[in-house]
PDB file of C-alpha atoms and ligand atoms in Angstrom:
ATOM      1  CA  MET A   1       0.081   0.055  -0.030  1.00  0.00           C
ATOM      2  CA  LYS A   2       2.490   2.287   1.145  1.00  0.00           C
ATOM      3  CA  GLY A   3       4.314   1.450  -2.035  1.00  0.00           C
ATOM      4  CA  ILE A   4       1.663   2.291  -4.199  1.00  0.00           C
ATOM      5  CA  LEU A   5       1.027   5.316  -2.333  1.00  0.00           C
ATOM      6  CA  LEU A   6       4.767   6.302  -3.136  1.00  0.00           C
ATOM      7  CA  LEU A   7       4.393   5.422  -6.716  1.00  0.00           C
ATOM      8  CA  LEU A   8       1.023   7.479  -6.796  1.00  0.00           C
ATOM      9  CA  SER A   9       2.783  10.867  -5.100  1.00  0.00           C
ATOM     10  CA  SER A  10       5.727  10.477  -7.972  1.00  0.00           C
ATOM     11  CA  VAL A  11       3.315  10.339 -10.532  1.00  0.00           C
ATOM     12  CA  LEU A  12       2.118  13.652  -9.513  1.00  0.00           C
ATOM     13  CA  LEU A  13       5.086  15.114  -9.053  1.00  0.00           C
ATOM     14  CA  LEU A  14       6.266  13.835 -12.158  1.00  0.00           C
ATOM     15  CA  THR A  15       3.249  14.976 -14.603  1.00  0.00           C
ATOM     16  CA  GLY A  16       2.707  18.412 -12.978  1.00  0.00           C
ATOM     17  CA  CYS A  17      -0.835  17.137 -11.371  1.00  0.00           C
ATOM     18  CA  ALA A  18      -3.545  19.837 -11.733  1.00  0.00           C
ATOM     19  CA  THR A  19      -5.935  20.387  -9.763  1.00  0.00           C
ATOM     20  CA  THR A  20      -8.570  22.548 -11.601  1.00  0.00           C
ATOM     21  CA  GLN A  21     -12.104  23.995 -10.613  1.00  0.00           C
ATOM     22  CA  SER A  22     -14.589  22.564 -13.823  1.00  0.00           C
ATOM     23  CA  PRO A  23     -16.973  25.044 -15.606  1.00  0.00           C
ATOM     24  CA  THR A  24     -19.272  24.497 -12.575  1.00  0.00           C
ATOM     25  CA  GLY A  25     -16.964  24.841  -9.928  1.00  0.00           C
ATOM     26  CA  ARG A  26     -16.206  21.409  -8.766  1.00  0.00           C
ATOM     27  CA  GLY A  27     -12.673  20.108  -8.154  1.00  0.00           C
ATOM     28  CA  GLN A  28     -10.778  18.261 -11.017  1.00  0.00           C
ATOM     29  CA  THR A  29      -7.800  16.230 -10.939  1.00  0.00           C
ATOM     30  CA  LEU A  30      -6.082  16.322 -14.473  1.00  0.00           C
ATOM     31  CA  LEU A  31      -2.727  14.616 -14.922  1.00  0.00           C
ATOM     32  CA  PHE A  32      -2.574  15.332 -18.854  1.00  0.00           C
ATOM     33  CA  SER A  33      -1.858  18.109 -21.073  1.00  0.00           C
ATOM     34  CA  GLN A  34      -3.980  19.585 -23.473  1.00  0.00           C
ATOM     35  CA  GLN A  35      -1.988  18.225 -25.984  1.00  0.00           C
ATOM     36  CA  GLU A  36      -1.390  14.790 -24.491  1.00  0.00           C
ATOM     37  CA  MET A  37      -4.936  14.595 -24.529  1.00  0.00           C
ATOM     38  CA  THR A  38      -5.306  15.758 -28.354  1.00  0.00           C
ATOM     39  CA  GLU A  39      -2.903  13.000 -29.047  1.00  0.00           C
ATOM     40  CA  LEU A  40      -5.291  10.396 -27.505  1.00  0.00           C
ATOM     41  CA  GLY A  41      -8.075  11.478 -28.862  1.00  0.00           C
ATOM     42  CA  ASP A  42      -6.651  11.473 -32.533  1.00  0.00           C
ATOM     43  CA  SER A  43      -5.755   7.816 -32.427  1.00  0.00           C
ATOM     44  CA  SER A  44      -8.362   6.950 -30.295  1.00  0.00           C
ATOM     45  CA  PHE A  45     -10.755   8.392 -33.689  1.00  0.00           C
ATOM     46  CA  ALA A  46      -8.209   6.698 -36.323  1.00  0.00           C
ATOM     47  CA  GLN A  47      -8.828   3.498 -34.058  1.00  0.00           C
ATOM     48  CA  ILE A  48     -12.498   3.456 -34.663  1.00  0.00           C
ATOM     49  CA  LYS A  49     -12.203   4.816 -38.496  1.00  0.00           C
ATOM     50  CA  GLN A  50     -10.406   1.147 -38.687  1.00  0.00           C
ATOM     51  CA  GLN A  51     -12.930  -0.549 -36.487  1.00  0.00           C
ATOM     52  CA  GLU A  52     -16.339   0.439 -37.752  1.00  0.00           C
ATOM     53  CA  GLN A  53     -18.069   1.149 -41.306  1.00  0.00           C
ATOM     54  CA  ALA A  54     -18.478   4.756 -42.203  1.00  0.00           C
ATOM     55  CA  SER A  55     -21.919   5.415 -43.286  1.00  0.00           C
ATOM     56  CA  GLN A  56     -22.291   5.977 -47.369  1.00  0.00           C
ATOM     57  CA  ASP A  57     -25.275   7.547 -47.108  1.00  0.00           C
ATOM     58  CA  LYS A  58     -25.104  11.142 -48.491  1.00  0.00           C
ATOM     59  CA  ALA A  59     -28.445  12.280 -46.935  1.00  0.00           C
ATOM     60  CA  VAL A  60     -27.857  10.815 -43.678  1.00  0.00           C
ATOM     61  CA  ASN A  61     -24.395  12.460 -43.679  1.00  0.00           C
ATOM     62  CA  SER A  62     -25.254  15.900 -44.418  1.00  0.00           C
ATOM     63  CA  TYR A  63     -27.759  15.935 -42.236  1.00  0.00           C
ATOM     64  CA  VAL A  64     -25.573  14.439 -38.965  1.00  0.00           C
ATOM     65  CA  ASN A  65     -22.896  17.418 -40.057  1.00  0.00           C
ATOM     66  CA  CYS A  66     -25.557  19.891 -40.673  1.00  0.00           C
ATOM     67  CA  VAL A  67     -26.425  19.325 -37.066  1.00  0.00           C
ATOM     68  CA  ALA A  68     -23.017  18.804 -35.401  1.00  0.00           C
ATOM     69  CA  ASN A  69     -21.121  21.981 -37.181  1.00  0.00           C
ATOM     70  CA  ARG A  70     -23.700  24.437 -35.783  1.00  0.00           C
ATOM     71  CA  ILE A  71     -22.741  23.221 -32.372  1.00  0.00           C
ATOM     72  CA  THR A  72     -19.107  23.615 -33.156  1.00  0.00           C
ATOM     73  CA  ARG A  73     -18.892  26.409 -34.509  1.00  0.00           C
ATOM     74  CA  ALA A  74     -20.575  27.724 -31.566  1.00  0.00           C
ATOM     75  CA  LEU A  75     -18.291  26.971 -29.160  1.00  0.00           C
ATOM     76  CA  PRO A  76     -15.983  30.178 -27.761  1.00  0.00           C
ATOM     77  CA  ASP A  77     -13.019  28.264 -29.443  1.00  0.00           C
ATOM     78  CA  GLN A  78     -13.053  28.287 -33.146  1.00  0.00           C
ATOM     79  CA  SER A  79      -8.926  26.972 -33.080  1.00  0.00           C
ATOM     80  CA  LEU A  80     -10.189  23.624 -33.894  1.00  0.00           C
ATOM     81  CA  PRO A  81     -11.531  22.527 -36.780  1.00  0.00           C
ATOM     82  CA  TRP A  82     -14.005  19.408 -36.103  1.00  0.00           C
ATOM     83  CA  GLU A  83     -14.155  16.608 -37.999  1.00  0.00           C
ATOM     84  CA  VAL A  84     -17.515  14.450 -38.193  1.00  0.00           C
ATOM     85  CA  VAL A  85     -18.268  10.497 -38.945  1.00  0.00           C
ATOM     86  CA  VAL A  86     -21.667   8.573 -38.869  1.00  0.00           C
ATOM     87  CA  PHE A  87     -20.767   4.874 -38.260  1.00  0.00           C
ATOM     88  CA  GLU A  88     -23.234   2.717 -39.748  1.00  0.00           C
ATOM     89  CA  SER A  89     -24.553   0.869 -36.611  1.00  0.00           C
ATOM     90  CA  GLU A  90     -27.527   0.256 -34.457  1.00  0.00           C
ATOM     91  CA  GLN A  91     -26.100   1.340 -31.212  1.00  0.00           C
ATOM     92  CA  VAL A  92     -27.800   4.189 -29.835  1.00  0.00           C
ATOM     93  CA  ASN A  93     -24.283   5.620 -29.422  1.00  0.00           C
ATOM     94  CA  ALA A  94     -22.555   8.790 -29.947  1.00  0.00           C
ATOM     95  CA  PHE A  95     -19.093  10.698 -28.550  1.00  0.00           C
ATOM     96  CA  ALA A  96     -16.915  13.680 -28.934  1.00  0.00           C
ATOM     97  CA  LEU A  97     -12.852  13.058 -28.394  1.00  0.00           C
ATOM     98  CA  PRO A  98     -10.045  15.678 -27.912  1.00  0.00           C
ATOM     99  CA  GLY A  99      -8.523  17.165 -30.665  1.00  0.00           C
ATOM    100  CA  GLY A 100     -11.977  17.303 -32.246  1.00  0.00           C
ATOM    101  CA  HIS A 101     -13.480  14.343 -33.501  1.00  0.00           C
ATOM    102  CA  ILE A 102     -17.053  13.646 -33.217  1.00  0.00           C
ATOM    103  CA  GLY A 103     -18.564  10.195 -33.745  1.00  0.00           C
ATOM    104  CA  VAL A 104     -22.587   9.332 -34.408  1.00  0.00           C
ATOM    105  CA  TYR A 105     -23.668   5.538 -35.349  1.00  0.00           C
ATOM    106  CA  THR A 106     -26.835   5.399 -37.105  1.00  0.00           C
ATOM    107  CA  GLY A 107     -28.924   3.615 -34.401  1.00  0.00           C
ATOM    108  CA  LEU A 108     -29.047   7.114 -32.306  1.00  0.00           C
ATOM    109  CA  LEU A 109     -31.031   8.838 -35.021  1.00  0.00           C
ATOM    110  CA  ASP A 110     -33.900   6.211 -34.436  1.00  0.00           C
ATOM    111  CA  VAL A 111     -34.186   7.852 -30.749  1.00  0.00           C
ATOM    112  CA  ALA A 112     -32.897  11.421 -31.111  1.00  0.00           C
ATOM    113  CA  VAL A 113     -35.541  11.815 -33.928  1.00  0.00           C
ATOM    114  CA  THR A 114     -35.274  15.582 -34.899  1.00  0.00           C
ATOM    115  CA  ALA A 115     -32.768  17.873 -35.633  1.00  0.00           C
ATOM    116  CA  ASP A 116     -32.951  19.434 -32.155  1.00  0.00           C
ATOM    117  CA  GLN A 117     -32.988  16.052 -30.592  1.00  0.00           C
ATOM    118  CA  LEU A 118     -29.704  15.077 -32.093  1.00  0.00           C
ATOM    119  CA  ALA A 119     -28.353  18.928 -31.136  1.00  0.00           C
ATOM    120  CA  THR A 120     -29.098  17.697 -27.509  1.00  0.00           C
ATOM    121  CA  VAL A 121     -26.701  14.556 -27.894  1.00  0.00           C
ATOM    122  CA  ILE A 122     -23.502  16.000 -29.656  1.00  0.00           C
ATOM    123  CA  GLY A 123     -23.817  18.903 -27.557  1.00  0.00           C
ATOM    124  CA  HIS A 124     -23.595  17.072 -24.577  1.00  0.00           C
ATOM    125  CA  GLU A 125     -21.156  14.854 -25.846  1.00  0.00           C
ATOM    126  CA  VAL A 126     -19.179  17.798 -26.857  1.00  0.00           C
ATOM    127  CA  ALA A 127     -20.010  19.226 -23.740  1.00  0.00           C
ATOM    128  CA  HIS A 128     -17.668  16.528 -21.926  1.00  0.00           C
ATOM    129  CA  VAL A 129     -14.757  17.245 -23.835  1.00  0.00           C
ATOM    130  CA  LEU A 130     -14.873  21.050 -23.326  1.00  0.00           C
ATOM    131  CA  ALA A 131     -15.249  20.384 -19.457  1.00  0.00           C
ATOM    132  CA  ASN A 132     -12.340  18.296 -19.526  1.00  0.00           C
ATOM    133  CA  HIS A 133     -14.355  15.627 -18.250  1.00  0.00           C
ATOM    134  CA  SER A 134     -11.910  13.324 -20.993  1.00  0.00           C
ATOM    135  CA  ASN A 135      -8.898  14.590 -19.144  1.00  0.00           C
ATOM    136  CA  GLU A 136     -10.219  14.013 -15.775  1.00  0.00           C
ATOM    137  CA  GLN A 137     -11.620  10.480 -16.705  1.00  0.00           C
ATOM    138  CA  VAL A 138      -8.502   9.381 -18.201  1.00  0.00           C
ATOM    139  CA  SER A 139      -6.410  10.758 -15.099  1.00  0.00           C
ATOM    140  CA  ARG A 140      -8.773   8.934 -12.655  1.00  0.00           C
ATOM    141  CA  ALA A 141      -8.171   5.407 -14.926  1.00  0.00           C
ATOM    142  CA  GLN A 142      -4.506   6.456 -14.581  1.00  0.00           C
ATOM    143  CA  MET A 143      -4.211   6.749 -10.742  1.00  0.00           C
ATOM    144  CA  THR A 144      -6.672   3.559 -10.166  1.00  0.00           C
ATOM    145  CA  GLY A 145      -5.792   1.764 -12.964  1.00  0.00           C
ATOM    146  CA  ALA A 146      -3.795  -1.446 -12.932  1.00  0.00           C
ATOM    147  CA  GLY A 147      -0.184  -0.745 -10.777  1.00  0.00           C
ATOM    148  CA  MET A 148       1.463  -1.571 -13.980  1.00  0.00           C
ATOM    149  CA  GLN A 149       0.777   1.796 -15.601  1.00  0.00           C
ATOM    150  CA  LEU A 150       1.528   3.558 -12.722  1.00  0.00           C
ATOM    151  CA  ALA A 151       4.273   1.926 -12.583  1.00  0.00           C
ATOM    152  CA  ASP A 152       5.357   2.544 -15.831  1.00  0.00           C
ATOM    153  CA  LEU A 153       4.545   6.030 -15.742  1.00  0.00           C
ATOM    154  CA  ALA A 154       6.362   6.755 -12.771  1.00  0.00           C
ATOM    155  CA  LEU A 155       9.677   4.757 -14.123  1.00  0.00           C
ATOM    156  CA  GLY A 156       9.163   7.091 -16.888  1.00  0.00           C
ATOM    157  CA  ALA A 157       8.946   4.714 -19.515  1.00  0.00           C
ATOM    158  CA  GLY A 158       6.553   7.706 -20.969  1.00  0.00           C
ATOM    159  CA  GLY A 159       3.697   7.268 -23.142  1.00  0.00           C
ATOM    160  CA  ILE A 160       0.421   5.154 -23.113  1.00  0.00           C
ATOM    161  CA  ALA A 161       0.625   1.985 -20.994  1.00  0.00           C
ATOM    162  CA  ASP A 162      -2.549   0.485 -22.016  1.00  0.00           C
ATOM    163  CA  LYS A 163      -4.303   1.970 -24.520  1.00  0.00           C
ATOM    164  CA  GLU A 164      -7.756   0.473 -23.995  1.00  0.00           C
ATOM    165  CA  LEU A 165      -7.478   1.900 -20.730  1.00  0.00           C
ATOM    166  CA  TYR A 166      -7.826   5.616 -22.158  1.00  0.00           C
ATOM    167  CA  MET A 167      -9.989   4.535 -24.809  1.00  0.00           C
ATOM    168  CA  ALA A 168     -12.881   3.404 -22.284  1.00  0.00           C
ATOM    169  CA  ALA A 169     -11.709   6.348 -20.065  1.00  0.00           C
ATOM    170  CA  LEU A 170     -12.802   8.684 -23.026  1.00  0.00           C
ATOM    171  CA  GLY A 171     -16.428   7.020 -23.518  1.00  0.00           C
ATOM    172  CA  LEU A 172     -14.627   4.333 -26.291  1.00  0.00           C
ATOM    173  CA  GLY A 173     -15.955   1.636 -23.791  1.00  0.00           C
ATOM    174  CA  VAL A 174     -17.843  -0.418 -26.045  1.00  0.00           C
ATOM    175  CA  GLN A 175     -15.199  -0.684 -28.576  1.00  0.00           C
ATOM    176  CA  VAL A 176     -12.662  -1.879 -26.433  1.00  0.00           C
ATOM    177  CA  GLY A 177     -15.108  -4.338 -24.318  1.00  0.00           C
ATOM    178  CA  TYR A 178     -15.221  -2.388 -20.686  1.00  0.00           C
ATOM    179  CA  ILE A 179     -17.036   0.595 -19.685  1.00  0.00           C
ATOM    180  CA  LEU A 180     -15.530   3.178 -17.608  1.00  0.00           C
ATOM    181  CA  PRO A 181     -19.281   5.805 -17.270  1.00  0.00           C
ATOM    182  CA  TYR A 182     -18.877   9.099 -16.276  1.00  0.00           C
ATOM    183  CA  GLY A 183     -19.981  10.346 -12.791  1.00  0.00           C
ATOM    184  CA  ARG A 184     -23.349  11.874 -12.120  1.00  0.00           C
ATOM    185  CA  SER A 185     -21.824  15.068 -11.715  1.00  0.00           C
ATOM    186  CA  GLN A 186     -19.770  14.925 -14.792  1.00  0.00           C
ATOM    187  CA  GLU A 187     -23.362  13.705 -16.405  1.00  0.00           C
ATOM    188  CA  SER A 188     -25.247  16.714 -15.002  1.00  0.00           C
ATOM    189  CA  GLU A 189     -22.485  19.157 -15.917  1.00  0.00           C
ATOM    190  CA  ALA A 190     -22.560  17.862 -19.617  1.00  0.00           C
ATOM    191  CA  ASP A 191     -26.308  18.172 -19.654  1.00  0.00           C
ATOM    192  CA  VAL A 192     -25.920  22.313 -18.040  1.00  0.00           C
ATOM    193  CA  ILE A 193     -22.908  23.220 -20.667  1.00  0.00           C
ATOM    194  CA  GLY A 194     -24.581  20.734 -23.408  1.00  0.00           C
ATOM    195  CA  VAL A 195     -27.774  23.130 -23.014  1.00  0.00           C
ATOM    196  CA  GLU A 196     -26.075  26.073 -23.174  1.00  0.00           C
ATOM    197  CA  LEU A 197     -24.660  25.241 -26.049  1.00  0.00           C
ATOM    198  CA  MET A 198     -27.144  23.898 -28.302  1.00  0.00           C
ATOM    199  CA  ALA A 199     -29.959  26.873 -28.044  1.00  0.00           C
ATOM    200  CA  LYS A 200     -26.676  29.415 -28.682  1.00  0.00           C
ATOM    201  CA  ALA A 201     -26.201  27.360 -32.366  1.00  0.00           C
ATOM    202  CA  GLY A 202     -29.751  27.837 -32.709  1.00  0.00           C
ATOM    203  CA  PHE A 203     -31.354  24.611 -31.567  1.00  0.00           C
ATOM    204  CA  ASP A 204     -34.776  24.459 -29.449  1.00  0.00           C
ATOM    205  CA  PRO A 205     -33.857  23.631 -25.436  1.00  0.00           C
ATOM    206  CA  ALA A 206     -37.148  22.136 -24.878  1.00  0.00           C
ATOM    207  CA  ALA A 207     -35.971  19.036 -27.119  1.00  0.00           C
ATOM    208  CA  SER A 208     -33.109  17.835 -25.067  1.00  0.00           C
ATOM    209  CA  VAL A 209     -36.392  17.009 -22.425  1.00  0.00           C
ATOM    210  CA  ASP A 210     -38.217  14.957 -24.883  1.00  0.00           C
ATOM    211  CA  LEU A 211     -34.369  13.289 -26.135  1.00  0.00           C
ATOM    212  CA  TRP A 212     -33.971  12.041 -22.563  1.00  0.00           C
ATOM    213  CA  LYS A 213     -37.686  10.508 -22.388  1.00  0.00           C
ATOM    214  CA  ASN A 214     -37.129   8.686 -25.737  1.00  0.00           C
ATOM    215  CA  MET A 215     -33.788   7.688 -23.938  1.00  0.00           C
ATOM    216  CA  SER A 216     -36.071   5.905 -20.935  1.00  0.00           C
ATOM    217  CA  LYS A 217     -38.444   4.254 -23.339  1.00  0.00           C
ATOM    218  CA  ALA A 218     -35.523   3.256 -25.619  1.00  0.00           C
ATOM    219  CA  GLY A 219     -34.335   1.616 -22.285  1.00  0.00           C
ATOM    220  CA  GLY A 220     -31.113  -1.141 -22.536  1.00  0.00           C
ATOM    221  CA  GLU A 221     -30.451  -0.129 -26.061  1.00  0.00           C
ATOM    222  CA  GLN A 222     -28.507   2.874 -25.357  1.00  0.00           C
ATOM    223  CA  GLY A 223     -25.099   3.029 -26.179  1.00  0.00           C
ATOM    224  CA  PRO A 224     -22.751   3.266 -22.948  1.00  0.00           C
ATOM    225  CA  GLU A 225     -22.020   6.867 -22.968  1.00  0.00           C
ATOM    226  CA  LEU A 226     -25.534   7.441 -23.129  1.00  0.00           C
ATOM    227  CA  LEU A 227     -26.869   4.304 -20.946  1.00  0.00           C
ATOM    228  CA  SER A 228     -25.234   6.347 -17.689  1.00  0.00           C
ATOM    229  CA  THR A 229     -27.700   5.820 -14.900  1.00  0.00           C
ATOM    230  CA  HIS A 230     -26.049   8.750 -13.215  1.00  0.00           C
ATOM    231  CA  PRO A 231     -28.314  10.753 -12.881  1.00  0.00           C
ATOM    232  CA  SER A 232     -31.725   8.808 -13.312  1.00  0.00           C
ATOM    233  CA  HIS A 233     -33.622   9.651 -16.356  1.00  0.00           C
ATOM    234  CA  GLY A 234     -36.359  11.597 -13.928  1.00  0.00           C
ATOM    235  CA  GLN A 235     -33.401  13.639 -12.331  1.00  0.00           C
ATOM    236  CA  ARG A 236     -32.262  14.618 -15.607  1.00  0.00           C
ATOM    237  CA  ILE A 237     -35.209  15.452 -17.347  1.00  0.00           C
ATOM    238  CA  ALA A 238     -36.501  17.702 -14.009  1.00  0.00           C
ATOM    239  CA  GLN A 239     -32.661  19.456 -13.995  1.00  0.00           C
ATOM    240  CA  LEU A 240     -33.145  19.834 -17.578  1.00  0.00           C
ATOM    241  CA  GLN A 241     -36.839  21.259 -17.423  1.00  0.00           C
ATOM    242  CA  GLN A 242     -35.843  24.047 -14.691  1.00  0.00           C
ATOM    243  CA  MET A 243     -32.943  24.796 -17.306  1.00  0.00           C
ATOM    244  CA  GLN A 244     -35.651  25.878 -19.870  1.00  0.00           C
ATOM    245  CA  ALA A 245     -36.222  29.358 -17.995  1.00  0.00           C
ATOM    246  CA  LYS A 246     -32.560  30.036 -18.990  1.00  0.00           C
ATOM    247  CA  ALA A 247     -31.910  28.583 -22.584  1.00  0.00           C
ATOM    248  CA  GLN A 248     -34.960  29.763 -23.862  1.00  0.00           C
ATOM    249  CA  PRO A 249     -34.163  33.192 -24.171  1.00  0.00           C
ATOM    250  CA  LEU A 250     -30.536  31.990 -25.575  1.00  0.00           C
ATOM    251  CA  TYR A 251     -32.470  30.344 -28.453  1.00  0.00           C
ATOM    252  CA  GLN A 252     -35.131  32.934 -29.293  1.00  0.00           C
ATOM    253  CA  ALA A 253     -32.417  35.373 -30.127  1.00  0.00           C
ATOM    254  CA  ASN A 254     -30.166  32.686 -32.396  1.00  0.00           C
ATOM    255  CA  LYS A 255     -32.943  30.784 -34.044  1.00  0.00           C
ATOM    256  CA  PRO A 256     -31.817  30.538 -37.557  1.00  0.00           C
ATOM    257  CA  SER A 257     -33.833  31.314 -40.587  1.00  0.00           C
ATOM    258  CA  VAL A 258     -36.074  28.492 -41.765  1.00  0.00           C
ATOM    259  CA  LYS A 259     -34.039  28.112 -44.792  1.00  0.00           C
ATOM    260  CA  ASN A 260     -30.761  27.540 -42.374  1.00  0.00           C
ATOM    261  CA  THR A 261     -32.713  24.456 -40.488  1.00  0.00           C
ATOM    262  CA  CYS A 262     -31.152  20.693 -40.976  1.00  0.00           C
ATOM    263  CA  GLN A 263     -33.628  18.635 -42.975  1.00  0.00           C
ATOM    264  CA  ARG A 264     -33.512  15.178 -41.292  1.00  0.00           C
ATOM    265  CA  PRO A 265     -33.623  12.692 -44.187  1.00  0.00           C
ATOM    266  CA  LYS A 266     -36.896  11.017 -45.293  1.00  0.00           C
TER     267      LYS A 266
HETATM  268 ZN1  LIG B 301     -22.470  11.818 -21.038  1.00  0.00          ZN
END
């Protein structure tokens, strides 16, 4: 035990661990630099693209890109070009990765049945990245992960000791076989940031309530990230309803003209 604590403290010293505040004021332990997170996101996305089949459906691609691009254009930091890929799969799933990558599975489109509902999911996923939840998760995986990984880092072996552990921590659990779900506080934080983001992008935040109701009905068929039981669907919906008073005026101010709406393919 003592050995592990010693190792752990040297890990923290070596990597210049930063305890920072999340956008809603939670304390966060972040072991990785922005650059390291970007590299991790880039390589994980490259791997997913090799594993999964990209959708060739032009209408579906342009619809998902339309929604995702409006969300990313509403971000305060415009320095990053975001890559959006639609994967052909029945999984009800979507994810966003550091470095600017968004993956949407076609199965999600059966649950997120309007552009505003799809924007809810994409906004939520991008919010996990914006709020450094991916860094937080990967840091937690590093600290609580197998002693091997701690030892590797402490010994200065450097690099990623266990790619799959990190991919799971990034929310890609189903692809690598084990799931490390986000916690309740991260989930509600992603809801708060995501709803504000979708409203700024001109999507109706009221759709977030419908989306999570649909998710609740879809039950066990949801993907791992969206399946997260924290917070419960009931709590989540209550929180989203409370947020409407603040989010609706933001939406009204940014509502696009009819010709700029994203058309869901028939
Ligand atoms: Zn989430």
